[in-house]
JSON list of C-alpha atoms in Angstrom, two decimals:
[
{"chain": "A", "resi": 1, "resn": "UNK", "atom": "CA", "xyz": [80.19, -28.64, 28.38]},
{"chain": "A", "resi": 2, "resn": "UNK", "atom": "CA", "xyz": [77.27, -26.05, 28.02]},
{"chain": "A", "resi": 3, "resn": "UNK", "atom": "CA", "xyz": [79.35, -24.15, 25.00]},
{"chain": "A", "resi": 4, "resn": "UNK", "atom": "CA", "xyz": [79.61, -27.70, 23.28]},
{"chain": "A", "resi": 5, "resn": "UNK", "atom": "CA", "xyz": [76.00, -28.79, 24.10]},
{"chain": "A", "resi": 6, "resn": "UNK", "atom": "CA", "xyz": [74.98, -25.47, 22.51]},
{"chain": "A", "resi": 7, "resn": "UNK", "atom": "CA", "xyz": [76.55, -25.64, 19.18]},
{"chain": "A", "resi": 8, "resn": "UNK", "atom": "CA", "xyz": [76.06, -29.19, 18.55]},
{"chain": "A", "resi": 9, "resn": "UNK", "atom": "CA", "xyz": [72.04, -28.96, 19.68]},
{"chain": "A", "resi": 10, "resn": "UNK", "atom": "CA", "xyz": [71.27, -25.53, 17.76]},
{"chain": "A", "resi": 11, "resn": "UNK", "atom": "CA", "xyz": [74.32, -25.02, 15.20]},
{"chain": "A", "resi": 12, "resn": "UNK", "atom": "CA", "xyz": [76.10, -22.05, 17.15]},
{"chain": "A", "resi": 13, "resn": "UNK", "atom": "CA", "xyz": [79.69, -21.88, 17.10]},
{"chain": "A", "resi": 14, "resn": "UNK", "atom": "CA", "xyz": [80.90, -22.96, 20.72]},
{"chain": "A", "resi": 15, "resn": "UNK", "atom": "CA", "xyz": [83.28, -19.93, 20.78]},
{"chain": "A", "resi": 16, "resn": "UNK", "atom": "CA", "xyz": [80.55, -17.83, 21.05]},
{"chain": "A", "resi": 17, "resn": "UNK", "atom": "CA", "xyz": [79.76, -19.40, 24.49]},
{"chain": "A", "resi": 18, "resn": "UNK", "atom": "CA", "xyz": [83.25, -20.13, 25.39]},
{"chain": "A", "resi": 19, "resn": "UNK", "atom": "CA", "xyz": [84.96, -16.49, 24.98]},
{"chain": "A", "resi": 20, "resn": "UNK", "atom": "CA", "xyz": [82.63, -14.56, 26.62]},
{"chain": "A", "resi": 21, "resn": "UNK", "atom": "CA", "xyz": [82.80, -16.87, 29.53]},
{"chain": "A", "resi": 22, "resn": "UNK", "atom": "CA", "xyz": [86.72, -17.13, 29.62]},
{"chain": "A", "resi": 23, "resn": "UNK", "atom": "CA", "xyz": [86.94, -13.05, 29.57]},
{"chain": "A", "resi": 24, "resn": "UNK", "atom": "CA", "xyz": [83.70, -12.50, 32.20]},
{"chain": "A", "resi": 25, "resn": "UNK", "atom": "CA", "xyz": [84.08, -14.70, 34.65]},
{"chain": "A", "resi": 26, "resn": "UNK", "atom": "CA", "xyz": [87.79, -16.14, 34.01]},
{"chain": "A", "resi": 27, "resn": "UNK", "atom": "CA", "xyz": [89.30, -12.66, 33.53]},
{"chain": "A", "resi": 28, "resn": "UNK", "atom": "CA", "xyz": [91.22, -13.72, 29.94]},
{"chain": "A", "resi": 29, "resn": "UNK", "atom": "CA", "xyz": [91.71, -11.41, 27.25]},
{"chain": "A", "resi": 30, "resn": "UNK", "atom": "CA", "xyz": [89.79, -11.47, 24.49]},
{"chain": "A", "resi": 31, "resn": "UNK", "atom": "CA", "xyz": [92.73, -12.80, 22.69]},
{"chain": "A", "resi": 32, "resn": "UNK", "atom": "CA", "xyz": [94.14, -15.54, 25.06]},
{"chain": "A", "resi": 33, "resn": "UNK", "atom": "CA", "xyz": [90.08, -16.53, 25.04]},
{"chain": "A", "resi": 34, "resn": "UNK", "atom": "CA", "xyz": [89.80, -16.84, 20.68]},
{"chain": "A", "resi": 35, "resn": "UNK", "atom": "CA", "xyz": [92.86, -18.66, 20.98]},
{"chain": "A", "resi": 36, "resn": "UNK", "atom": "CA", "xyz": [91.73, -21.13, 23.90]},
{"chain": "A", "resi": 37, "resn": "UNK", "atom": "CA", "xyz": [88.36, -21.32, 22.41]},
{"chain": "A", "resi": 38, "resn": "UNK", "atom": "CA", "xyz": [89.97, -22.22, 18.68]},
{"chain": "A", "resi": 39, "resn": "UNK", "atom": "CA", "xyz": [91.72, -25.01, 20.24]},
{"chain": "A", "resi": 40, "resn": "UNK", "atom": "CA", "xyz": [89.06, -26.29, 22.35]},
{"chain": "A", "resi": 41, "resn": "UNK", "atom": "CA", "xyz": [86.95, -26.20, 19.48]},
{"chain": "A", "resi": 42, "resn": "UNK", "atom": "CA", "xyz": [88.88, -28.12, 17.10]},
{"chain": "A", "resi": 43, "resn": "UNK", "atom": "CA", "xyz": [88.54, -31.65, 18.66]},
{"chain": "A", "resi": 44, "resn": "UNK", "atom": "CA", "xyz": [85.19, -31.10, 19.66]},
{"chain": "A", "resi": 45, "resn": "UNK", "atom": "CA", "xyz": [83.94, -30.17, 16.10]},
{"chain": "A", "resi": 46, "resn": "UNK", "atom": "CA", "xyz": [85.13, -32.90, 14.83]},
{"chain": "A", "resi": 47, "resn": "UNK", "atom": "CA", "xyz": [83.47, -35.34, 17.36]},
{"chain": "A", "resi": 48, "resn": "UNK", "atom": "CA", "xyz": [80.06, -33.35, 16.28]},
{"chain": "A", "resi": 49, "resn": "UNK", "atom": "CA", "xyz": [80.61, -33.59, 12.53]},
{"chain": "A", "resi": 50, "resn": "UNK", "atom": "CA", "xyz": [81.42, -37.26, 12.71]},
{"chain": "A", "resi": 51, "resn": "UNK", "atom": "CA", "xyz": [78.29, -37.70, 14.68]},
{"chain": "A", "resi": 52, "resn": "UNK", "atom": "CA", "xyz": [76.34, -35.75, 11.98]},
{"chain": "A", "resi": 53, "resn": "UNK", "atom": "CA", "xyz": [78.35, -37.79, 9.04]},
{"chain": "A", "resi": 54, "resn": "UNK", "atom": "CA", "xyz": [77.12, -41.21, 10.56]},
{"chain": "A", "resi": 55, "resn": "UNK", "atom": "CA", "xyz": [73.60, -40.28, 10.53]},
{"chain": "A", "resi": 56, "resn": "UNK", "atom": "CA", "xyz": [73.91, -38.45, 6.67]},
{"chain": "A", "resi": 57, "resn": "UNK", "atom": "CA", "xyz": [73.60, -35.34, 7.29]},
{"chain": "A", "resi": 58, "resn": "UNK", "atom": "CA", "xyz": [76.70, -33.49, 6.02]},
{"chain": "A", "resi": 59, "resn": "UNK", "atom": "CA", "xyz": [76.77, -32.50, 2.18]},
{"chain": "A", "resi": 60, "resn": "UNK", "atom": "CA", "xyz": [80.61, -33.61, 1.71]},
{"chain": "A", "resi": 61, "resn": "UNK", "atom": "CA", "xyz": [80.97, -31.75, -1.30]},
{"chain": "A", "resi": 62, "resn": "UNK", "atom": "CA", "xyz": [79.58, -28.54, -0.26]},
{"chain": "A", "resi": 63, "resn": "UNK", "atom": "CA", "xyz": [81.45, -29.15, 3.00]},
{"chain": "A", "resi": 64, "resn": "UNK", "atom": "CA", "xyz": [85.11, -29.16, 0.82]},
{"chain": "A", "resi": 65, "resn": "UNK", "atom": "CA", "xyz": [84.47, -26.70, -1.61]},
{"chain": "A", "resi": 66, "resn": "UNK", "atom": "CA", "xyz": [84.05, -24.19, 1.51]},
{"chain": "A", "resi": 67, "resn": "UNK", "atom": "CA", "xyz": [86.77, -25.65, 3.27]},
{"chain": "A", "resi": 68, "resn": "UNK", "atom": "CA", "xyz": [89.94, -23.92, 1.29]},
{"chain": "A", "resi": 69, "resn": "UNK", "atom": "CA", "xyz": [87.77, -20.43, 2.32]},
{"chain": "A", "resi": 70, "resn": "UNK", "atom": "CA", "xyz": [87.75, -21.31, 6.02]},
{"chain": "A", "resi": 71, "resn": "UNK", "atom": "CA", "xyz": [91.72, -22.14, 6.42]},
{"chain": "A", "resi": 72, "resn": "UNK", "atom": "CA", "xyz": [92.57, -18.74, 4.52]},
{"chain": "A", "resi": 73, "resn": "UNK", "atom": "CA", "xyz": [90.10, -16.86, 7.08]},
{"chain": "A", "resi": 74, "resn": "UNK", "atom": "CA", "xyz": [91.73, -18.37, 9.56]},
{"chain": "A", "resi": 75, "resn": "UNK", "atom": "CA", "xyz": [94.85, -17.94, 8.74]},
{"chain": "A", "resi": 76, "resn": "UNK", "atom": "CA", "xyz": [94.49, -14.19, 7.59]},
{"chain": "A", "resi": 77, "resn": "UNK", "atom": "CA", "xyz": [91.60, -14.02, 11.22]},
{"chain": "A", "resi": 78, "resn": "UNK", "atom": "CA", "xyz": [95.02, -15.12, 13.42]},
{"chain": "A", "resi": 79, "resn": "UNK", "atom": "CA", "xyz": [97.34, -12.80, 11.95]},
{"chain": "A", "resi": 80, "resn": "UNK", "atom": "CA", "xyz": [94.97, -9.82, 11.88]},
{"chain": "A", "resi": 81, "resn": "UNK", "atom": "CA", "xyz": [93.95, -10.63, 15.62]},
{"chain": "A", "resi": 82, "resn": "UNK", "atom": "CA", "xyz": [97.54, -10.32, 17.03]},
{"chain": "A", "resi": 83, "resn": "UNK", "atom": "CA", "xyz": [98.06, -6.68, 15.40]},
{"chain": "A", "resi": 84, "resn": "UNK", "atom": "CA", "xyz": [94.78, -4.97, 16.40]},
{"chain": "A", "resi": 85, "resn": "UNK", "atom": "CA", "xyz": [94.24, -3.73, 19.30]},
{"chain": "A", "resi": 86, "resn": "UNK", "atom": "CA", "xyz": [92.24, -6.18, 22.00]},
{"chain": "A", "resi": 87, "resn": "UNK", "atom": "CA", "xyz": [89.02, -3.33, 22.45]},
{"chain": "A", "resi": 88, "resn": "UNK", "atom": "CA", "xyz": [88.70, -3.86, 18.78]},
{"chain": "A", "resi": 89, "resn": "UNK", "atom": "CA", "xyz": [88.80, -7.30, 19.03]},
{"chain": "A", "resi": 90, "resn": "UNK", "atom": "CA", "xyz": [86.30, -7.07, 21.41]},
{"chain": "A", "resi": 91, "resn": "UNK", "atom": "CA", "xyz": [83.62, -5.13, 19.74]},
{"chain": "A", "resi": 92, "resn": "UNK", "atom": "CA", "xyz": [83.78, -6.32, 16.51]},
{"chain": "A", "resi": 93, "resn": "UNK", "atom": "CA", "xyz": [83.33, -9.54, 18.49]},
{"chain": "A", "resi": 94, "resn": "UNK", "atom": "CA", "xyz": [80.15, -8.11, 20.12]},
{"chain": "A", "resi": 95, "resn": "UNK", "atom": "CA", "xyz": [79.04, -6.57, 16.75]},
{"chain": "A", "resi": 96, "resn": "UNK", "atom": "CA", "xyz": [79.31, -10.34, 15.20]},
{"chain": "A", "resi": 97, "resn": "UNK", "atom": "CA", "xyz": [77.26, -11.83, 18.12]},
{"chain": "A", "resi": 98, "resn": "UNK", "atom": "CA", "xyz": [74.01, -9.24, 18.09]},
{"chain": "A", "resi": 99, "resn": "UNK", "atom": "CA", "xyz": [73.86, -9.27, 14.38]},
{"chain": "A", "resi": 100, "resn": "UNK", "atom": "CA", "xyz": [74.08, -13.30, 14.54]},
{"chain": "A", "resi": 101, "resn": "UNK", "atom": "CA", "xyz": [71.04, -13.30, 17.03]},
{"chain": "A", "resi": 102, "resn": "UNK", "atom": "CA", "xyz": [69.69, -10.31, 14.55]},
{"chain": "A", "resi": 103, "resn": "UNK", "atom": "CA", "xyz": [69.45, -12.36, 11.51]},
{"chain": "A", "resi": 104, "resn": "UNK", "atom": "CA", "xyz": [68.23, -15.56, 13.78]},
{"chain": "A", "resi": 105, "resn": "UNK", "atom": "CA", "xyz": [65.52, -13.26, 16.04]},
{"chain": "A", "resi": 106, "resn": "UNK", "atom": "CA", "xyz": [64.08, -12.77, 11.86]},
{"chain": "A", "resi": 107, "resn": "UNK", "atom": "CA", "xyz": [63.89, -15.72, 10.65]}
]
């Protein structure tokens, strides 16, 4: 609930809640966590995009044009996750969220 609340109220991805959570105090790997967090995420960011859509606030066409970028990164993310090894996984992870809070902290 508080990873959903999160990226629907301030824009965050809910994975970045969710994973950390599922390895620290659920003991999953960082991989069995993406993957949990990918498929918890799916039905719940569509529920927040159609809430945004009825109230006008999604630029459709921007919103398509990106969307052939996202399913190749993906699709080339999943592979690339299941041959490298978890502790990379798991710092570049890390890396992702203090630059994230970096660029946000600046602005």
């Amino acid at each position: 609930m508080f990873g959903g609340a999160l990226a629907s109220f301030i824009g965050i991805g809910a994975g970045s809640v969710y994973i950390p959570a599922l390895v620290i105090f659920y003991g999953y790997s960082q991989l069995a966590a993406q993957a949990v967090s990918l498929l918890i995420i799916s039905p719940t960011s569509a529920l927040g995009a159609w809430h945004y859509y009825r109230k006008k606030q999604i630029n459709l066409s921007l919103a398509l044009s990106i969307l052939p970028y996202a399913v190749i990164g993906v699709i080339l993310g999943s592979l690339l996750s299941g041959v490298l090894p978890v502790s990379w996984l798991r710092k570049a992870f890390s890396v992702l969220l203090v630059y994230v809070a970096w660029i946000n902290w600046r602005s």
